[in-house]
Amino acid sequence: MAAFLLGAVLLFVQPHLVPSKPTSFSKASATAQSADREHLSNSLKNDIQENAHPNGTRQHLPHAIIIGVRKGGTRALLEMLSLHPDVAVADSEVHFFDWEDQYRKGLQWYVNKMPFSNPHQLTVEKTPAYFTSPKVPERVFNMNESIRLLLILRDPIERVLSDYTQVFYNHKQKNKVYPPVEELLLKNGEINVNYKAINRSLYHFFMQSWLQFFPLNRIHIVDGDRLISDPFPEMEKVERFLKLSPQINASNFYFNKTKGFYCLRDGSRDRCLHESKGRAHPPVNSYLLDKLHDYFHEPNKKFFELVGRTFDWH
């Protein structure tokens, strides 16, 4: 009896282990699924109001969502989409589906975060964290199983270095020291698989989660590297996927030599992305680059097979 009680106590106090890298995707427990569905159902029962403005515009649930990926070019994609007269974009990242406190506020709260749009316009929201958040695919599906999803991806190595660069500058602006890139990405001479930026670049793992709820023809993958080097052809594909009339053209883009990337021309108005975008990555030694190439070779191959498409990722 004493041994049984001791075992029960040890079981009770055993700490929960947090996986250091992605584990196999599984749907939420039956209880969690039920709670999610009940929450969504309650939101619908409350009769979501499409907030109307005197000028005839309304707020309503999005027709399309840019689901990710972080540091893949989501802001550039949203800004380029906003060139189209039939698109209304939510300026800020809403984090409705991935933040629990936001999701509990219900769909009416989500609607209230959307832009006012005309009847002929598509409403588009973007939150890069959606792609890598395990609960999001089912939550989006429960809201609208026919919604159109945009996923913009870059070479995983470029994405990792861009992720590091952003965090490095965030620390620098606060006068805080941040370790060199090699110190974070390598551990005992091998890739540090516990580094979050590495995990977020395992695209095949997260894509499997989305494909459990949405067919591949509902998810358009934008080549983030090509969007940087030649944006117009990529935006043509986005227009076709969203069933928009071809309104964006090559004259909407011009290369800014000072910034080193394309900026936008909307009529007589020119605009570029914030100075925080397009920052130069830190110099990386050949040893680390070789290790990154080796590490991502197999995950990239799995992703290509999953989506039936290859990308120019070296």
CSV table of C-alpha atoms in Angstrom, one decimal:
chain,number,residue,atom,x,y,z
A,1,MET,CA,0.0,0.0,0.0
A,2,ALA,CA,2.8,2.4,0.9
A,3,ALA,CA,4.6,1.6,-2.4
A,4,PHE,CA,1.3,2.4,-4.3
A,5,LEU,CA,0.9,5.7,-2.5
A,6,LEU,CA,4.5,6.7,-3.2
A,7,GLY,CA,4.1,5.9,-6.9
A,8,ALA,CA,1.0,8.0,-7.0
A,9,VAL,CA,2.7,10.9,-5.4
A,10,LEU,CA,5.7,10.6,-7.8
A,11,LEU,CA,3.3,10.5,-10.8
A,12,PHE,CA,1.5,13.6,-9.6
A,13,VAL,CA,4.6,15.7,-9.1
A,14,GLN,CA,6.4,14.6,-12.3
A,15,PRO,CA,7.0,17.7,-14.4
A,16,HIS,CA,5.5,18.0,-17.9
A,17,LEU,CA,8.2,17.6,-20.6
A,18,VAL,CA,8.1,20.2,-23.4
A,19,PRO,CA,9.4,18.8,-26.7
A,20,SER,CA,12.5,20.7,-28.0
A,21,LYS,CA,11.5,20.1,-31.6
A,22,PRO,CA,8.2,19.4,-33.5
A,23,THR,CA,6.5,16.1,-32.7
A,24,SER,CA,4.1,14.3,-34.8
A,25,PHE,CA,0.9,16.3,-35.4
A,26,SER,CA,-2.2,15.0,-33.7
A,27,LYS,CA,-5.6,16.7,-33.4
A,28,ALA,CA,-6.6,18.2,-30.1
A,29,SER,CA,-8.0,15.9,-27.5
A,30,ALA,CA,-11.7,15.2,-27.7
A,31,THR,CA,-12.4,17.6,-24.8
A,32,ALA,CA,-10.4,20.4,-26.4
A,33,GLN,CA,-12.1,19.8,-29.8
A,34,SER,CA,-15.5,19.9,-28.2
A,35,ALA,CA,-14.7,23.1,-26.4
A,36,ASP,CA,-13.5,24.7,-29.6
A,37,ARG,CA,-16.6,23.7,-31.5
A,38,GLU,CA,-18.9,24.9,-28.7
A,39,HIS,CA,-17.0,28.2,-28.6
A,40,LEU,CA,-17.4,28.6,-32.4
A,41,SER,CA,-21.0,27.6,-32.3
A,42,ASN,CA,-21.7,30.1,-29.5
A,43,SER,CA,-20.1,32.8,-31.6
A,44,LEU,CA,-22.4,31.9,-34.5
A,45,LYS,CA,-25.5,31.8,-32.3
A,46,ASN,CA,-24.8,35.3,-31.2
A,47,ASP,CA,-25.5,36.4,-34.8
A,48,ILE,CA,-22.3,38.0,-36.0
A,49,GLN,CA,-23.0,41.5,-37.2
A,50,GLU,CA,-21.3,42.8,-40.3
A,51,ASN,CA,-20.7,46.3,-39.0
A,52,ALA,CA,-21.9,48.8,-41.5
A,53,HIS,CA,-20.6,52.3,-42.2
A,54,PRO,CA,-22.7,55.1,-43.6
A,55,ASN,CA,-20.7,55.1,-46.8
A,56,GLY,CA,-21.9,51.5,-47.5
A,57,THR,CA,-18.8,49.6,-46.5
A,58,ARG,CA,-18.9,46.8,-44.0
A,59,GLN,CA,-16.7,44.7,-41.7
A,60,HIS,CA,-17.0,41.0,-42.1
A,61,LEU,CA,-15.0,37.7,-41.8
A,62,PRO,CA,-12.0,37.5,-44.2
A,63,HIS,CA,-12.3,35.8,-47.6
A,64,ALA,CA,-8.6,34.9,-47.5
A,65,ILE,CA,-5.8,34.7,-44.9
A,66,ILE,CA,-2.1,34.9,-45.2
A,67,ILE,CA,-1.2,32.2,-42.8
A,68,GLY,CA,2.6,32.5,-42.8
A,69,VAL,CA,5.4,32.0,-42.7
A,70,ARG,CA,7.3,34.3,-40.2
A,71,LYS,CA,10.1,36.1,-42.0
A,72,GLY,CA,8.9,34.7,-45.3
A,73,GLY,CA,7.7,38.0,-46.8
A,74,THR,CA,4.1,38.2,-45.4
A,75,ARG,CA,4.2,42.0,-45.0
A,76,ALA,CA,5.5,42.5,-48.5
A,77,LEU,CA,2.8,40.2,-49.9
A,78,LEU,CA,0.1,42.1,-48.0
A,79,GLU,CA,1.3,45.5,-49.2
A,80,MET,CA,1.4,44.2,-52.8
A,81,LEU,CA,-2.1,42.8,-52.5
A,82,SER,CA,-3.3,46.1,-51.2
A,83,LEU,CA,-2.4,47.6,-54.7
A,84,HIS,CA,-5.5,45.8,-56.0
A,85,PRO,CA,-8.6,47.9,-55.9
A,86,ASP,CA,-10.8,44.8,-55.1
A,87,VAL,CA,-8.8,44.0,-51.9
A,88,ALA,CA,-9.2,45.3,-48.4
A,89,VAL,CA,-6.4,44.3,-46.0
A,90,ALA,CA,-6.3,44.3,-42.2
A,91,ASP,CA,-3.3,46.4,-41.3
A,92,SER,CA,-2.2,44.7,-38.1
A,93,GLU,CA,-1.6,41.0,-37.2
A,94,VAL,CA,-4.8,39.9,-35.5
A,95,HIS,CA,-3.6,36.7,-33.8
A,96,PHE,CA,-7.2,35.5,-33.4
A,97,PHE,CA,-6.7,31.8,-34.1
A,98,ASP,CA,-3.3,31.3,-32.3
A,99,TRP,CA,-3.7,33.4,-29.1
A,100,GLU,CA,-6.1,31.8,-26.6
A,101,ASP,CA,-7.2,35.0,-25.0
A,102,GLN,CA,-8.1,36.4,-28.4
A,103,TYR,CA,-9.9,33.3,-29.6
A,104,ARG,CA,-12.1,33.2,-26.5
A,105,LYS,CA,-13.4,36.7,-27.5
A,106,GLY,CA,-15.3,35.0,-30.4
A,107,LEU,CA,-15.9,35.7,-34.0
A,108,GLN,CA,-17.6,39.0,-33.5
A,109,TRP,CA,-14.4,40.3,-32.0
A,110,TYR,CA,-12.6,39.0,-35.0
A,111,VAL,CA,-15.0,40.7,-37.4
A,112,ASN,CA,-14.5,44.0,-35.5
A,113,LYS,CA,-10.8,43.8,-36.3
A,114,MET,CA,-11.4,43.6,-40.0
A,115,PRO,CA,-11.2,46.6,-42.4
A,116,PHE,CA,-14.3,48.2,-43.8
A,117,SER,CA,-14.8,47.1,-47.3
A,118,ASN,CA,-17.1,47.5,-50.3
A,119,PRO,CA,-19.3,44.6,-51.4
A,120,HIS,CA,-17.0,43.8,-54.4
A,121,GLN,CA,-13.9,43.6,-52.3
A,122,LEU,CA,-12.1,40.7,-50.7
A,123,THR,CA,-11.0,41.0,-47.1
A,124,VAL,CA,-7.6,39.7,-46.3
A,125,GLU,CA,-5.9,39.2,-42.9
A,126,LYS,CA,-2.4,38.1,-42.2
A,127,THR,CA,-0.8,36.6,-39.1
A,128,PRO,CA,2.5,34.7,-39.9
A,129,ALA,CA,2.3,32.6,-36.6
A,130,TYR,CA,-0.8,30.8,-37.9
A,131,PHE,CA,1.2,28.4,-40.0
A,132,THR,CA,3.2,26.9,-37.1
A,133,SER,CA,0.5,27.0,-34.5
A,134,PRO,CA,-1.0,23.5,-34.0
A,135,LYS,CA,-4.6,24.5,-33.2
A,136,VAL,CA,-5.0,27.0,-36.0
A,137,PRO,CA,-5.8,24.7,-39.0
A,138,GLU,CA,-8.9,23.2,-37.4
A,139,ARG,CA,-10.0,26.6,-36.0
A,140,VAL,CA,-9.8,28.2,-39.4
A,141,PHE,CA,-11.6,25.2,-40.9
A,142,ASN,CA,-14.4,25.4,-38.4
A,143,MET,CA,-14.9,29.1,-39.3
A,144,ASN,CA,-14.9,28.6,-43.1
A,145,GLU,CA,-13.8,25.4,-44.8
A,146,SER,CA,-13.8,27.1,-48.2
A,147,ILE,CA,-11.5,30.0,-47.2
A,148,ARG,CA,-8.5,30.7,-49.4
A,149,LEU,CA,-5.1,30.5,-47.7
A,150,LEU,CA,-1.9,32.2,-48.8
A,151,LEU,CA,1.4,30.7,-47.6
A,152,ILE,CA,4.6,32.5,-48.5
A,153,LEU,CA,7.9,30.6,-48.0
A,154,ARG,CA,11.5,31.4,-48.5
A,155,ASP,CA,14.6,29.2,-48.6
A,156,PRO,CA,14.6,27.8,-45.0
A,157,ILE,CA,18.2,28.9,-44.5
A,158,GLU,CA,17.4,32.4,-45.6
A,159,ARG,CA,14.4,32.3,-43.3
A,160,VAL,CA,16.5,31.2,-40.3
A,161,LEU,CA,19.1,34.0,-40.9
A,162,SER,CA,16.3,36.6,-41.4
A,163,ASP,CA,14.7,35.4,-38.1
A,164,TYR,CA,18.0,35.7,-36.3
A,165,THR,CA,18.6,39.2,-37.8
A,166,GLN,CA,15.3,40.5,-36.6
A,167,VAL,CA,15.9,39.3,-33.1
A,168,PHE,CA,19.4,40.6,-33.1
A,169,TYR,CA,18.3,44.2,-34.1
A,170,ASN,CA,15.5,44.1,-31.6
A,171,HIS,CA,18.0,43.5,-28.9
A,172,LYS,CA,20.4,46.1,-30.3
A,173,GLN,CA,17.7,48.7,-30.2
A,174,LYS,CA,17.2,48.0,-26.5
A,175,ASN,CA,21.0,48.1,-25.9
A,176,LYS,CA,21.0,44.4,-25.1
A,177,VAL,CA,23.7,42.0,-26.2
A,178,TYR,CA,22.7,39.0,-28.4
A,179,PRO,CA,24.9,36.0,-29.1
A,180,PRO,CA,26.6,35.6,-32.5
A,181,VAL,CA,24.7,33.5,-35.0
A,182,GLU,CA,27.1,30.6,-34.9
A,183,GLU,CA,26.7,30.4,-31.1
A,184,LEU,CA,23.0,30.0,-31.4
A,185,LEU,CA,22.7,27.8,-34.5
A,186,LEU,CA,25.5,25.3,-33.5
A,187,LYS,CA,25.8,23.1,-30.5
A,188,ASN,CA,28.8,20.9,-30.1
A,189,GLY,CA,29.6,21.4,-33.8
A,190,GLU,CA,26.1,20.3,-35.0
A,191,ILE,CA,22.9,22.2,-35.8
A,192,ASN,CA,21.1,23.2,-32.6
A,193,VAL,CA,17.7,21.6,-33.2
A,194,ASN,CA,16.3,23.3,-30.1
A,195,TYR,CA,16.6,26.8,-31.7
A,196,LYS,CA,13.1,28.0,-32.6
A,197,ALA,CA,14.1,29.5,-35.9
A,198,ILE,CA,15.3,26.1,-37.0
A,199,ASN,CA,12.1,24.4,-36.0
A,200,ARG,CA,9.9,27.0,-37.8
A,201,SER,CA,11.7,26.2,-41.0
A,202,LEU,CA,10.7,22.5,-41.1
A,203,TYR,CA,7.9,23.4,-43.5
A,204,HIS,CA,6.8,19.8,-44.3
A,205,PHE,CA,5.8,19.2,-40.6
A,206,PHE,CA,3.5,22.2,-40.4
A,207,MET,CA,2.1,21.7,-43.9
A,208,GLN,CA,0.9,18.2,-42.9
A,209,SER,CA,-1.2,19.8,-40.2
A,210,TRP,CA,-2.9,22.1,-42.7
A,211,LEU,CA,-3.5,19.4,-45.3
A,212,GLN,CA,-5.4,17.4,-42.7
A,213,PHE,CA,-8.1,20.1,-43.0
A,214,PHE,CA,-7.7,21.8,-46.3
A,215,PRO,CA,-7.0,20.4,-49.8
A,216,LEU,CA,-3.9,21.6,-51.5
A,217,ASN,CA,-5.9,23.6,-54.0
A,218,ARG,CA,-7.2,25.8,-51.2
A,219,ILE,CA,-3.6,26.8,-50.2
A,220,HIS,CA,-1.5,28.9,-52.6
A,221,ILE,CA,2.2,28.8,-51.9
A,222,VAL,CA,4.0,32.1,-52.8
A,223,ASP,CA,7.7,31.8,-53.6
A,224,GLY,CA,9.1,34.4,-51.2
A,225,ASP,CA,12.5,34.5,-52.8
A,226,ARG,CA,11.0,35.2,-56.2
A,227,LEU,CA,8.7,37.8,-54.8
A,228,ILE,CA,11.8,39.7,-53.7
A,229,SER,CA,13.7,39.3,-57.0
A,230,ASP,CA,10.8,39.7,-59.4
A,231,PRO,CA,7.5,40.5,-57.7
A,232,PHE,CA,5.1,40.9,-60.6
A,233,PRO,CA,4.9,37.3,-61.9
A,234,GLU,CA,4.3,36.0,-58.3
A,235,MET,CA,1.5,38.6,-57.8
A,236,GLU,CA,-0.1,37.5,-61.1
A,237,LYS,CA,-0.4,34.0,-59.6
A,238,VAL,CA,-1.9,35.3,-56.4
A,239,GLU,CA,-4.5,37.3,-58.4
A,240,ARG,CA,-5.5,34.1,-60.3
A,241,PHE,CA,-5.7,32.1,-57.1
A,242,LEU,CA,-8.0,34.7,-55.4
A,243,LYS,CA,-10.0,35.0,-58.6
A,244,LEU,CA,-9.3,38.7,-58.9
A,245,SER,CA,-9.3,40.6,-62.1
A,246,PRO,CA,-5.7,41.3,-63.3
A,247,GLN,CA,-5.2,44.8,-62.0
A,248,ILE,CA,-1.6,44.7,-60.6
A,249,ASN,CA,1.0,45.2,-63.3
A,250,ALA,CA,4.8,45.5,-63.7
A,251,SER,CA,4.6,49.3,-63.5
A,252,ASN,CA,3.5,49.0,-59.8
A,253,PHE,CA,7.0,47.9,-58.9
A,254,TYR,CA,10.3,49.7,-59.1
A,255,PHE,CA,13.7,48.7,-57.8
A,256,ASN,CA,15.1,51.0,-55.1
A,257,LYS,CA,18.9,50.8,-55.4
A,258,THR,CA,19.4,52.4,-52.0
A,259,LYS,CA,17.3,49.9,-50.1
A,260,GLY,CA,18.2,47.0,-52.4
A,261,PHE,CA,14.7,45.7,-53.0
A,262,TYR,CA,11.5,46.5,-54.9
A,263,CYS,CA,9.2,49.3,-53.7
A,264,LEU,CA,5.6,50.0,-54.8
A,265,ARG,CA,4.1,52.6,-57.0
A,266,ASP,CA,0.4,53.1,-56.5
A,267,GLY,CA,-0.7,55.8,-59.0
A,268,SER,CA,1.5,58.8,-58.3
A,269,ARG,CA,2.3,57.6,-54.8
A,270,ASP,CA,5.5,55.6,-54.1
A,271,ARG,CA,6.0,53.6,-51.0
A,272,CYS,CA,8.6,51.2,-49.6
A,273,LEU,CA,8.5,48.7,-46.8
A,274,HIS,CA,9.7,49.7,-43.4
A,275,GLU,CA,13.4,50.1,-42.9
A,276,SER,CA,13.3,47.0,-40.6
A,277,LYS,CA,12.6,44.9,-43.8
A,278,GLY,CA,15.4,43.8,-46.1
A,279,ARG,CA,18.2,44.1,-43.5
A,280,ALA,CA,21.5,42.5,-44.4
A,281,HIS,CA,22.0,39.1,-42.8
A,282,PRO,CA,25.1,38.6,-40.6
A,283,PRO,CA,28.1,37.0,-42.3
A,284,VAL,CA,28.0,33.2,-41.9
A,285,ASN,CA,31.1,31.0,-42.1
A,286,SER,CA,31.1,28.1,-44.6
A,287,TYR,CA,31.1,25.4,-41.9
A,288,LEU,CA,27.7,26.6,-40.6
A,289,LEU,CA,26.3,27.0,-44.1
A,290,ASP,CA,27.3,23.5,-45.0
A,291,LYS,CA,25.7,22.2,-41.8
A,292,LEU,CA,22.5,24.0,-42.5
A,293,HIS,CA,22.4,22.7,-46.1
A,294,ASP,CA,22.8,19.1,-44.9
A,295,TYR,CA,20.2,19.6,-42.1
A,296,PHE,CA,17.5,21.0,-44.4
A,297,HIS,CA,18.1,18.7,-47.4
A,298,GLU,CA,15.8,15.9,-46.3
A,299,PRO,CA,13.0,18.2,-44.8
A,300,ASN,CA,13.0,20.2,-48.0
A,301,LYS,CA,12.7,17.0,-50.1
A,302,LYS,CA,9.7,15.9,-48.0
A,303,PHE,CA,8.1,19.3,-48.4
A,304,PHE,CA,8.5,19.2,-52.2
A,305,GLU,CA,6.9,15.7,-52.3
A,306,LEU,CA,4.1,16.9,-50.1
A,307,VAL,CA,3.1,19.8,-52.3
A,308,GLY,CA,4.1,18.3,-55.7
A,309,ARG,CA,6.4,21.3,-56.4
A,310,THR,CA,10.1,22.2,-56.1
A,311,PHE,CA,11.7,25.4,-55.1
A,312,ASP,CA,15.1,26.8,-55.8
A,313,TRP,CA,16.4,26.4,-52.3
A,314,HIS,CA,20.2,25.7,-52.0
